[in-house]
């Protein structure tokens, strides 16, 4: 922050971006402490501040945080709506890694809800995004997600093939 003199004391002004980030982190710690309503309230405060100040990245992050909390609480429809909002903002910002993570969360919800056609559609978007980013790690994660969906849907041959591709891309990435 920027220091200013006020009656001989230094007053620090916290940039609103940091305030939004701190609120998101606070909501995470509240959630981990089992303070679920407080976590939701704090994440909503972060969303409100980000929206009021036009901080699009903060809006995406706060919606993503709300979605994660709501998903853990079993409020899947609300979580899905928040993730779709975060995804739309991240697309608008060109934030491909964040969009990728939003798709992964949407796939988890769809798979858990046994909405395999929606999960498969989201995996196709995930794979497209991984190709655009040109990262073997993201491509490996996309195939991993495809494997989970195939396995959950009883398509074990497809799951094996997806996992084989995930391993191949992970090894090609040089991170193993």
Coordinates of N, CA, C and O in Angstrom, one line a residue:
X1 N 0.8 -1.2 0.0 CA 0.0 0.0 0.0 C 0.9 1.2 0.0 O 2.1 1.2 0.2
X2 N 0.2 2.4 -0.2 CA 0.9 3.7 -0.2 C 0.8 4.3 1.2 O -0.2 4.4 1.8
X3 N 2.0 4.7 1.7 CA 2.0 5.4 3.0 C 1.6 6.8 2.9 O 2.0 7.5 2.0
X4 N 0.8 7.3 3.9 CA 0.4 8.7 3.9 C 0.6 9.1 5.4 O 0.4 8.4 6.3
X5 N 0.9 10.4 5.6 CA 1.0 10.9 6.9 C -0.3 11.5 7.4 O -1.0 12.2 6.7
X6 N -0.7 11.1 8.6 CA -1.9 11.5 9.2 C -1.6 11.8 10.7 O -1.5 10.8 11.4
X7 N -1.5 13.1 11.1 CA -1.2 13.4 12.4 C 0.0 12.7 13.0 O 0.1 12.2 14.0
X8 N 1.1 12.7 12.1 CA 2.4 12.1 12.6 C 2.4 10.6 12.4 O 3.5 10.0 12.7
X9 N 1.4 9.9 12.0 CA 1.4 8.5 11.9 C 1.3 8.1 10.5 O 0.7 8.8 9.7
X10 N 1.9 7.0 10.1 CA 1.8 6.4 8.8 C 0.6 5.6 8.7 O 0.4 4.7 9.5
X11 N -0.2 5.9 7.7 CA -1.4 5.1 7.4 C -1.2 4.4 6.1 O -0.9 5.0 5.1
X12 N -1.4 3.1 6.1 CA -1.2 2.3 4.8 C -2.6 2.1 4.2 O -3.5 1.7 4.9
X13 N -2.7 2.4 2.9 CA -3.9 2.1 2.2 C -3.8 0.8 1.5 O -2.9 0.6 0.7
X14 N -4.6 -0.2 1.8 CA -4.6 -1.5 1.2 C -5.2 -1.4 -0.2 O -6.4 -1.0 -0.3
X15 N -4.5 -1.8 -1.2 CA -5.2 -1.8 -2.6 C -6.3 -2.8 -2.6 O -6.3 -3.8 -1.9
X16 N -7.4 -2.4 -3.3 CA -8.6 -3.2 -3.3 C -8.3 -4.7 -3.8 O -8.9 -5.6 -3.3
X17 N -7.4 -4.8 -4.7 CA -7.0 -6.1 -5.2 C -6.5 -7.0 -4.1 O -6.9 -8.2 -4.0
X18 N -5.7 -6.5 -3.2 CA -5.2 -7.2 -2.0 C -6.4 -7.5 -1.0 O -6.4 -8.6 -0.4
X19 N -7.3 -6.6 -0.9 CA -8.4 -6.8 0.0 C -9.3 -8.0 -0.5 O -9.6 -8.9 0.3
X20 N -9.5 -8.0 -1.8 CA -10.3 -9.1 -2.4 C -9.6 -10.4 -2.2 O -10.1 -11.4 -1.8
X21 N -8.2 -10.4 -2.4 CA -7.4 -11.6 -2.3 C -7.5 -12.1 -0.8 O -7.6 -13.3 -0.5
X22 N -7.3 -11.1 0.1 CA -7.3 -11.5 1.5 C -8.7 -12.0 2.0 O -8.8 -13.0 2.8
X23 N -9.8 -11.5 1.4 CA -11.1 -12.0 1.7 C -11.2 -13.5 1.2 O -11.8 -14.3 1.9
X24 N -10.7 -13.7 0.0 CA -10.8 -15.1 -0.5 C -10.0 -16.0 0.3 O -10.5 -17.1 0.7
X25 N -8.8 -15.6 0.7 CA -8.0 -16.5 1.6 C -8.7 -16.7 3.0 O -8.7 -17.8 3.6
X26 N -9.3 -15.6 3.5 CA -10.0 -15.7 4.8 C -11.1 -16.7 4.6 O -11.4 -17.6 5.5
X27 N -11.9 -16.7 3.5 CA -13.0 -17.6 3.4 C -12.5 -19.0 3.3 O -13.1 -19.9 3.8
X28 N -11.3 -19.2 2.7 CA -10.8 -20.6 2.7 C -10.4 -21.1 4.1 O -10.7 -22.2 4.4
X29 N -9.8 -20.2 4.9 CA -9.5 -20.7 6.2 C -10.7 -20.9 7.1 O -10.8 -21.8 7.9
X30 N -11.7 -20.0 6.9 CA -13.0 -20.2 7.6 C -13.6 -21.6 7.2 O -14.1 -22.3 8.1
X31 N -13.5 -21.9 6.0 CA -14.1 -23.2 5.5 C -13.3 -24.4 6.2 O -13.9 -25.3 6.7
X32 N -12.0 -24.3 6.1 CA -11.2 -25.3 6.7 C -11.4 -25.5 8.2 O -11.2 -26.6 8.8
X33 N -11.8 -24.4 8.9 CA -12.1 -24.4 10.3 C -13.6 -24.9 10.6 O -14.0 -24.9 11.7
X34 N -14.3 -25.1 9.5 CA -15.7 -25.6 9.7 C -16.7 -24.5 9.8 O -17.8 -24.7 10.2
X35 N -16.3 -23.2 9.6 CA -17.1 -22.1 9.7 C -17.8 -21.8 8.3 O -17.5 -20.8 7.6
X36 N -18.7 -22.7 7.9 CA -19.2 -22.7 6.5 C -20.0 -21.4 6.2 O -19.8 -20.9 5.1
X37 N -20.9 -21.0 7.0 CA -21.6 -19.8 6.7 C -20.7 -18.6 6.7 O -20.9 -17.7 5.8
X38 N -19.8 -18.5 7.6 CA -18.8 -17.4 7.5 C -18.0 -17.4 6.3 O -17.7 -16.4 5.7
X39 N -17.6 -18.6 5.8 CA -16.8 -18.7 4.6 C -17.6 -18.2 3.4 O -17.1 -17.5 2.5
X40 N -18.9 -18.6 3.3 CA -19.8 -18.1 2.3 C -19.9 -16.6 2.3 O -19.8 -15.9 1.3
X41 N -20.1 -16.1 3.5 CA -20.3 -14.7 3.7 C -19.1 -13.9 3.2 O -19.1 -12.9 2.5
X42 N -17.9 -14.4 3.7 CA -16.7 -13.7 3.3 C -16.4 -13.8 1.8 O -16.0 -12.8 1.2
X43 N -16.6 -14.9 1.2 CA -16.4 -15.0 -0.2 C -17.4 -14.1 -1.0 O -17.0 -13.5 -2.0
X44 N -18.6 -14.0 -0.5 CA -19.6 -13.0 -1.1 C -19.1 -11.6 -0.9 O -19.3 -10.8 -1.8
X45 N -18.5 -11.3 0.2 CA -17.9 -9.9 0.4 C -16.8 -9.7 -0.7 O -16.8 -8.6 -1.3
X46 N -16.0 -10.7 -0.9 CA -14.9 -10.6 -1.9 C -15.6 -10.3 -3.3 O -15.1 -9.4 -4.0
X47 N -16.6 -11.0 -3.6 CA -17.3 -10.9 -4.9 C -17.9 -9.5 -5.0 O -17.8 -8.8 -6.0
X48 N -18.5 -9.0 -3.9 CA -19.1 -7.7 -3.9 C -18.0 -6.6 -4.2 O -18.2 -5.7 -5.0
X49 N -17.0 -6.6 -3.4 CA -15.9 -5.6 -3.5 C -15.3 -5.7 -4.9 O -15.1 -4.6 -5.6
X50 N -15.0 -6.9 -5.4 CA -14.5 -7.0 -6.8 C -15.4 -6.4 -7.8 O -15.0 -5.7 -8.7
X51 N -16.7 -6.8 -7.7 CA -17.7 -6.2 -8.6 C -17.8 -4.7 -8.6 O -17.8 -4.1 -9.6
X52 N -17.8 -4.2 -7.4 CA -17.9 -2.7 -7.2 C -16.8 -2.0 -7.8 O -16.9 -0.9 -8.3
X53 N -15.6 -2.6 -7.8 CA -14.4 -1.9 -8.3 C -14.0 -2.3 -9.7 O -13.0 -1.9 -10.2
X54 N -14.8 -3.2 -10.3 CA -14.6 -3.6 -11.7 C -13.4 -4.5 -11.8 O -12.7 -4.5 -12.9
X55 N -13.1 -5.2 -10.8 CA -11.9 -6.2 -10.8 C -12.4 -7.5 -11.4 O -12.8 -8.4 -10.6
X56 N -12.3 -7.7 -12.7 CA -12.9 -8.9 -13.3 C -12.2 -10.2 -12.8 O -12.8 -11.2 -12.6
X57 N -10.9 -10.1 -12.6 CA -10.2 -11.3 -12.1 C -10.7 -11.6 -10.7 O -10.8 -12.8 -10.4
X58 N -10.9 -10.6 -9.9 CA -11.4 -10.8 -8.6 C -12.8 -11.4 -8.6 O -13.1 -12.3 -7.8
X59 N -13.6 -11.0 -9.5 CA -14.9 -11.6 -9.7 C -14.8 -13.1 -10.0 O -15.5 -13.9 -9.5
X60 N -13.9 -13.4 -10.9 CA -13.8 -14.8 -11.3 C -13.3 -15.6 -10.1 O -13.8 -16.7 -9.8
X61 N -12.3 -15.1 -9.4 CA -11.7 -15.8 -8.3 C -12.7 -16.0 -7.2 O -12.8 -17.1 -6.6
X62 N -13.5 -15.0 -6.9 CA -14.5 -15.1 -5.8 C -15.6 -16.0 -6.2 O -16.1 -16.8 -5.4
X63 N -16.0 -16.0 -7.5 CA -17.0 -17.0 -7.9 C -16.5 -18.4 -7.8 O -17.2 -19.4 -7.4
X64 N -15.2 -18.6 -8.2 CA -14.6 -19.9 -8.1 C -14.6 -20.4 -6.6 O -14.9 -21.5 -6.3
X65 N -14.2 -19.5 -5.7 CA -14.1 -19.8 -4.3 C -15.5 -20.2 -3.8 O -15.7 -21.2 -3.1
X66 N -16.5 -19.4 -4.1 CA -17.9 -19.7 -3.7 C -18.3 -21.1 -4.3 O -18.9 -21.9 -3.5
X67 N -18.0 -21.4 -5.5 CA -18.3 -22.7 -6.1 C -17.7 -23.8 -5.3 O -18.3 -24.8 -5.1
X68 N -16.4 -23.7 -4.9 CA -15.7 -24.7 -4.2 C -16.4 -25.0 -2.9 O -16.5 -26.1 -2.4
X69 N -16.7 -23.9 -2.2 CA -17.4 -24.0 -0.9 C -18.8 -24.7 -1.1 O -19.1 -25.6 -0.4
X70 N -19.5 -24.2 -2.0 CA -20.9 -24.7 -2.3 C -20.8 -26.2 -2.7 O -21.7 -27.0 -2.2
X71 N -19.9 -26.5 -3.5 CA -19.7 -27.9 -3.9 C -19.4 -28.8 -2.7 O -20.1 -29.9 -2.6
X72 N -18.6 -28.4 -1.8 CA -18.2 -29.2 -0.7 C -19.4 -29.3 0.3 O -19.6 -30.3 1.0
X73 N -20.3 -28.4 0.2 CA -21.5 -28.4 1.1 C -22.7 -29.2 0.4 O -23.8 -29.3 0.9
X74 N -22.4 -29.7 -0.8 CA -23.4 -30.4 -1.5 C -24.4 -29.6 -2.3 O -25.4 -30.1 -2.8
X75 N -24.2 -28.3 -2.4 CA -25.1 -27.4 -3.1 C -24.6 -27.3 -4.6 O -24.1 -26.3 -5.0
X76 N -24.8 -28.4 -5.3 CA -24.1 -28.5 -6.6 C -24.7 -27.6 -7.7 O -23.9 -27.1 -8.5
X77 N -26.0 -27.4 -7.7 CA -26.6 -26.5 -8.7 C -26.0 -25.0 -8.5 O -25.6 -24.4 -9.5
X78 N -25.9 -24.6 -7.3 CA -25.4 -23.3 -7.0 C -23.9 -23.2 -7.4 O -23.4 -22.2 -7.9
X79 N -23.2 -24.3 -7.0 CA -21.8 -24.4 -7.4 C -21.6 -24.3 -8.9 O -20.7 -23.6 -9.4
X80 N -22.4 -25.0 -9.6 CA -22.3 -25.1 -11.1 C -22.5 -23.7 -11.6 O -21.8 -23.2 -12.5
X81 N -23.5 -22.9 -11.1 CA -23.8 -21.6 -11.6 C -22.6 -20.7 -11.4 O -22.2 -19.9 -12.2
X82 N -22.0 -20.8 -10.2 CA -20.8 -19.9 -9.8 C -19.7 -20.2 -10.8 O -18.9 -19.4 -11.2
X83 N -19.5 -21.5 -11.0 CA -18.4 -21.9 -11.9 C -18.6 -21.4 -13.3 O -17.6 -21.0 -14.0
X84 N -19.8 -21.5 -13.8 CA -20.1 -21.0 -15.1 C -19.8 -19.5 -15.2 O -19.3 -19.0 -16.2
X85 N -20.2 -18.8 -14.2 CA -19.9 -17.3 -14.1 C -18.4 -17.1 -14.1 O -17.9 -16.3 -14.9
X86 N -17.6 -17.8 -13.3 CA -16.2 -17.7 -13.2 C -15.6 -18.0 -14.6 O -14.7 -17.3 -15.1
X87 N -16.1 -19.1 -15.2 CA -15.6 -19.5 -16.5 C -15.8 -18.4 -17.6 O -14.9 -18.1 -18.4
X88 N -17.0 -17.8 -17.6 CA -17.3 -16.8 -18.6 C -16.3 -15.6 -18.4 O -15.8 -15.0 -19.4
X89 N -16.1 -15.2 -17.1 CA -15.2 -14.1 -16.9 C -13.8 -14.4 -17.3 O -13.1 -13.7 -17.9
X90 N -13.3 -15.7 -17.0 CA -12.0 -16.1 -17.3 C -11.8 -16.2 -18.8 O -10.8 -15.8 -19.4
X91 N -12.9 -16.6 -19.6 CA -12.8 -16.6 -21.0 C -12.6 -15.1 -21.5 O -11.8 -14.9 -22.4
X92 N -13.4 -14.3 -21.0 CA -13.4 -12.8 -21.3 C -12.0 -12.3 -21.1 O -11.5 -11.5 -21.9
X93 N -11.3 -12.7 -20.0 CA -10.0 -12.2 -19.7 C -8.9 -12.9 -20.4 O -7.7 -12.5 -20.4
X94 N -9.2 -14.0 -21.1 CA -8.2 -14.8 -21.8 C -7.3 -15.6 -20.8 O -6.2 -16.0 -21.1
X95 N -7.9 -15.8 -19.6 CA -7.2 -16.6 -18.5 C -7.4 -18.1 -18.7 O -8.2 -18.7 -18.1
X96 N -6.6 -18.6 -19.6 CA -6.8 -20.0 -20.0 C -6.5 -21.0 -18.8 O -7.3 -22.0 -18.6
X97 N -5.4 -20.9 -18.1 CA -5.2 -21.8 -16.9 C -6.4 -21.8 -15.9 O -6.8 -22.8 -15.4
X98 N -6.9 -20.6 -15.6 CA -8.0 -20.5 -14.7 C -9.3 -21.1 -15.4 O -10.1 -21.8 -14.7
X99 N -9.5 -20.9 -16.6 CA -10.6 -21.5 -17.3 C -10.5 -23.0 -17.3 O -11.5 -23.7 -17.1
X100 N -9.3 -23.5 -17.4 CA -9.0 -25.0 -17.4 C -9.5 -25.5 -16.0 O -10.2 -26.5 -15.9
X101 N -9.1 -24.8 -15.0 CA -9.5 -25.3 -13.6 C -11.0 -25.2 -13.4 O -11.5 -26.1 -12.7
X102 N -11.6 -24.2 -14.0 CA -13.1 -24.1 -13.9 C -13.7 -25.3 -14.6 O -14.7 -25.9 -14.0
X103 N -13.2 -25.7 -15.7 CA -13.8 -26.8 -16.4 C -13.6 -28.1 -15.6 O -14.4 -29.0 -15.5
X104 N -12.4 -28.3 -15.0 CA -12.1 -29.4 -14.2 C -13.2 -29.5 -13.1 O -13.7 -30.6 -12.8
X105 N -13.5 -28.4 -12.4 CA -14.5 -28.4 -11.3 C -15.9 -28.7 -11.9 O -16.6 -29.5 -11.2
X106 N -16.2 -28.2 -13.0 CA -17.5 -28.5 -13.6 C -17.6 -30.0 -14.0 O -18.7 -30.6 -13.8
X107 N -16.5 -30.6 -14.5 CA -16.5 -32.0 -14.8 C -16.7 -32.8 -13.5 O -17.4 -33.8 -13.6
X108 N -16.1 -32.4 -12.4 CA -16.2 -33.1 -11.2 C -17.7 -33.1 -10.7 O -18.2 -34.2 -10.3
X109 N -18.3 -32.0 -10.8 CA -19.7 -31.9 -10.4 C -20.6 -32.7 -11.3 O -21.5 -33.5 -10.9
X110 N -20.4 -32.6 -12.6 CA -21.2 -33.4 -13.6 C -21.0 -34.9 -13.4 O -22.0 -35.7 -13.4
X111 N -19.8 -35.3 -13.2 CA -19.5 -36.7 -13.0 C -20.2 -37.2 -11.7 O -20.8 -38.3 -11.6
X112 N -20.0 -36.4 -10.6 CA -20.6 -36.8 -9.3 C -22.2 -36.9 -9.5 O -22.8 -37.7 -8.8
X113 N -22.7 -36.0 -10.3 CA -24.2 -36.0 -10.5 C -24.6 -37.0 -11.5 O -25.8 -37.0 -11.9
X114 N -23.7 -37.8 -12.1 CA -24.0 -38.8 -13.1 C -24.5 -38.1 -14.4 O -25.3 -38.7 -15.1
X115 N -24.1 -36.9 -14.7 CA -24.5 -36.2 -15.9 C -23.3 -36.4 -16.9 O -22.6 -35.4 -17.2
X116 N -23.2 -37.6 -17.4 CA -22.0 -37.9 -18.2 C -21.9 -37.2 -19.5 O -20.9 -36.9 -20.0
X117 N -23.1 -36.9 -20.1 CA -23.0 -36.2 -21.4 C -22.5 -34.8 -21.2 O -21.7 -34.3 -22.0
X118 N -22.9 -34.1 -20.1 CA -22.4 -32.8 -19.8 C -20.9 -32.9 -19.4 O -20.1 -32.0 -19.9
X119 N -20.5 -33.9 -18.7 CA -19.1 -34.0 -18.3 C -18.3 -34.3 -19.6 O -17.2 -33.7 -19.7
X120 N -18.8 -35.1 -20.5 CA -18.1 -35.3 -21.7 C -17.9 -34.1 -22.6 O -16.9 -33.8 -23.2
X121 N -19.0 -33.3 -22.6 CA -18.9 -32.0 -23.4 C -17.9 -31.1 -22.8 O -17.1 -30.4 -23.5
X122 N -17.8 -31.0 -21.4 CA -16.9 -30.2 -20.8 C -15.4 -30.7 -21.0 O -14.5 -29.9 -21.1
X123 N -15.3 -32.0 -21.0 CA -13.9 -32.6 -21.3 C -13.5 -32.2 -22.7 O -12.3 -31.9 -22.9
X124 N -14.4 -32.2 -23.7 CA -14.0 -31.7 -25.0 C -13.5 -30.3 -25.0 O -12.5 -30.0 -25.6
X125 N -14.1 -29.4 -24.2 CA -13.7 -28.1 -24.1 C -12.3 -28.0 -23.3 O -11.5 -27.2 -23.7
X126 N -12.2 -28.9 -22.3 CA -10.9 -28.9 -21.6 C -9.8 -29.4 -22.5 O -8.7 -28.8 -22.5
X127 N -10.0 -30.4 -23.3 CA -9.0 -30.8 -24.3 C -8.7 -29.7 -25.3 O -7.5 -29.5 -25.6
X128 N -9.7 -29.0 -25.8 CA -9.4 -28.0 -26.7 C -8.6 -26.9 -26.1 O -7.6 -26.4 -26.7
X129 N -8.9 -26.5 -24.9 CA -8.1 -25.5 -24.2 C -6.7 -26.0 -23.9 O -5.7 -25.2 -24.1
X130 N -6.5 -27.2 -23.6 CA -5.2 -27.8 -23.3 C -4.3 -27.7 -24.6 O -3.2 -27.3 -24.6
X131 N -5.0 -28.0 -25.7 CA -4.3 -27.9 -27.0 C -3.9 -26.5 -27.3 O -2.8 -26.2 -27.8
X132 N -4.8 -25.5 -27.0 CA -4.5 -24.1 -27.3 C -3.3 -23.6 -26.4 O -2.5 -22.8 -26.9
X133 N -3.2 -24.2 -25.2 CA -2.1 -23.8 -24.3 C -0.8 -24.4 -24.7 O 0.3 -24.0 -24.3
X134 N -0.9 -25.6 -25.4 CA 0.3 -26.3 -25.8 C 1.1 -26.9 -24.7 O 2.3 -27.0 -24.9
X135 N 0.5 -27.2 -23.6 CA 1.2 -27.7 -22.5 C 0.9 -29.2 -22.3 O -0.3 -29.6 -22.1
X136 N 1.9 -30.1 -22.3 CA 1.6 -31.5 -22.1 C 1.0 -31.8 -20.8 O 0.2 -32.7 -20.6
X137 N 1.3 -31.0 -19.8 CA 0.7 -31.3 -18.4 C -0.8 -31.0 -18.5 O -1.5 -31.8 -17.9
X138 N -1.2 -29.9 -19.1 CA -2.6 -29.7 -19.2 C -3.3 -30.7 -20.0 O -4.4 -31.1 -19.7
X139 N -2.6 -31.2 -21.1 CA -3.2 -32.2 -21.9 C -3.3 -33.5 -21.1 O -4.3 -34.2 -21.2
X140 N -2.3 -33.8 -20.3 CA -2.4 -35.0 -19.5 C -3.6 -34.9 -18.5 O -4.3 -35.9 -18.3
X141 N -3.8 -33.8 -17.9 CA -4.9 -33.6 -17.0 C -6.2 -33.7 -17.7 O -7.2 -34.3 -17.1
X142 N -6.3 -33.3 -18.9 CA -7.5 -33.4 -19.7 C -7.8 -34.9 -20.0 O -9.0 -35.3 -19.8
X143 N -6.8 -35.6 -20.4 CA -7.0 -37.1 -20.6 C -7.4 -37.8 -19.3 O -8.2 -38.7 -19.3
X144 N -6.8 -37.4 -18.2 CA -7.1 -37.9 -16.9 C -8.6 -37.7 -16.6 O -9.2 -38.7 -16.1
X145 N -9.0 -36.5 -16.8 CA -10.5 -36.2 -16.6 C -11.3 -37.1 -17.5 O -12.4 -37.6 -17.0
X146 N -10.9 -37.3 -18.7 CA -11.7 -38.1 -19.6 C -11.7 -39.6 -19.1 O -12.7 -40.3 -19.2
X147 N -10.6 -40.0 -18.5 CA -10.6 -41.4 -18.0 C -11.5 -41.5 -16.8 O -12.2 -42.6 -16.7
X148 N -11.6 -40.5 -16.0 CA -12.5 -40.6 -14.8 C -13.9 -40.7 -15.3 O -14.7 -41.5 -14.8
X149 N -14.3 -39.9 -16.2 CA -15.7 -39.9 -16.7 C -16.0 -41.2 -17.4 O -17.1 -41.8 -17.1
X150 N -15.1 -41.7 -18.2 CA -15.3 -43.0 -18.9 C -15.5 -44.1 -17.9 O -16.4 -44.9 -18.0
X151 N -14.6 -44.1 -16.9 CA -14.7 -45.2 -15.9 C -16.0 -45.1 -15.1 O -16.7 -46.1 -14.9
X152 N -16.3 -43.9 -14.7 CA -17.6 -43.7 -13.9 C -18.8 -44.1 -14.7 O -19.8 -44.5 -14.1
X153 N -18.7 -43.9 -16.0 CA -19.8 -44.2 -16.9 C -19.8 -45.7 -17.4 O -20.6 -46.1 -18.2
X154 N -18.9 -46.5 -16.8 CA -18.8 -47.9 -17.2 C -18.1 -48.1 -18.5 O -18.1 -49.3 -19.0
X155 N -17.4 -47.2 -19.1 CA -16.7 -47.3 -20.3 C -15.2 -47.6 -20.0 O -14.4 -46.7 -20.2
X156 N -14.9 -48.7 -19.5 CA -13.6 -49.0 -19.0 C -12.5 -49.1 -20.1 O -11.4 -48.7 -19.8
X157 N -12.8 -49.5 -21.3 CA -11.9 -49.5 -22.4 C -11.5 -48.1 -22.7 O -10.3 -47.8 -22.9
X158 N -12.5 -47.2 -22.8 CA -12.2 -45.8 -23.1 C -11.4 -45.2 -22.0 O -10.5 -44.4 -22.2
X159 N -11.7 -45.6 -20.8 CA -11.0 -45.1 -19.6 C -9.5 -45.5 -19.7 O -8.6 -44.6 -19.5
X160 N -9.3 -46.7 -20.0 CA -7.9 -47.2 -20.1 C -7.1 -46.4 -21.1 O -6.0 -46.0 -20.9
X161 N -7.7 -46.2 -22.3 CA -7.1 -45.5 -23.4 C -6.8 -44.0 -22.9 O -5.7 -43.5 -23.2
X162 N -7.7 -43.4 -22.3 CA -7.5 -42.0 -21.8 C -6.4 -42.0 -20.8 O -5.5 -41.1 -20.8
X163 N -6.4 -42.9 -19.8 CA -5.3 -42.9 -18.9 C -3.9 -43.2 -19.5 O -2.9 -42.6 -19.1
X164 N -3.9 -44.0 -20.5 CA -2.6 -44.3 -21.3 C -2.1 -43.0 -21.9 O -0.9 -42.7 -21.8
X165 N -3.1 -42.2 -22.5 CA -2.7 -41.0 -23.1 C -2.2 -40.0 -22.0 O -1.3 -39.2 -22.2
X166 N -2.9 -40.0 -20.9 CA -2.5 -39.1 -19.8 C -1.1 -39.4 -19.4 O -0.3 -38.4 -19.2
X167 N -0.8 -40.6 -19.2 CA 0.6 -41.0 -18.8 C 1.6 -40.6 -19.9 O 2.7 -40.1 -19.6
X168 N 1.2 -40.9 -21.1 CA 2.1 -40.5 -22.2 C 2.5 -39.0 -22.2 O 3.6 -38.6 -22.3
X169 N 1.4 -38.2 -22.1 CA 1.6 -36.7 -22.1 C 2.4 -36.3 -20.8 O 3.3 -35.4 -20.9
X170 N 2.1 -36.9 -19.7 CA 2.8 -36.6 -18.4 C 4.3 -36.9 -18.6 O 5.2 -36.1 -18.2
X171 N 4.6 -38.0 -19.2 CA 6.0 -38.4 -19.4 C 6.7 -37.5 -20.4 O 7.9 -37.1 -20.2
X172 N 6.0 -37.1 -21.4 CA 6.5 -36.2 -22.5 C 6.8 -34.8 -21.9 O 7.6 -34.1 -22.5
X173 N 6.1 -34.5 -20.8 CA 6.2 -33.1 -20.3 C 7.6 -32.9 -19.6 O 8.0 -31.7 -19.4
X174 N 8.2 -33.9 -19.3 CA 9.5 -33.8 -18.6 C 9.4 -33.5 -17.1 O 10.4 -33.3 -16.4
X175 N 8.2 -33.5 -16.6 CA 8.0 -33.2 -15.2 C 8.0 -34.5 -14.3 O 8.0 -34.4 -13.1
X176 N 8.2 -35.7 -15.0 CA 8.2 -36.9 -14.2 C 9.6 -37.4 -14.1 O 10.4 -37.2 -14.9

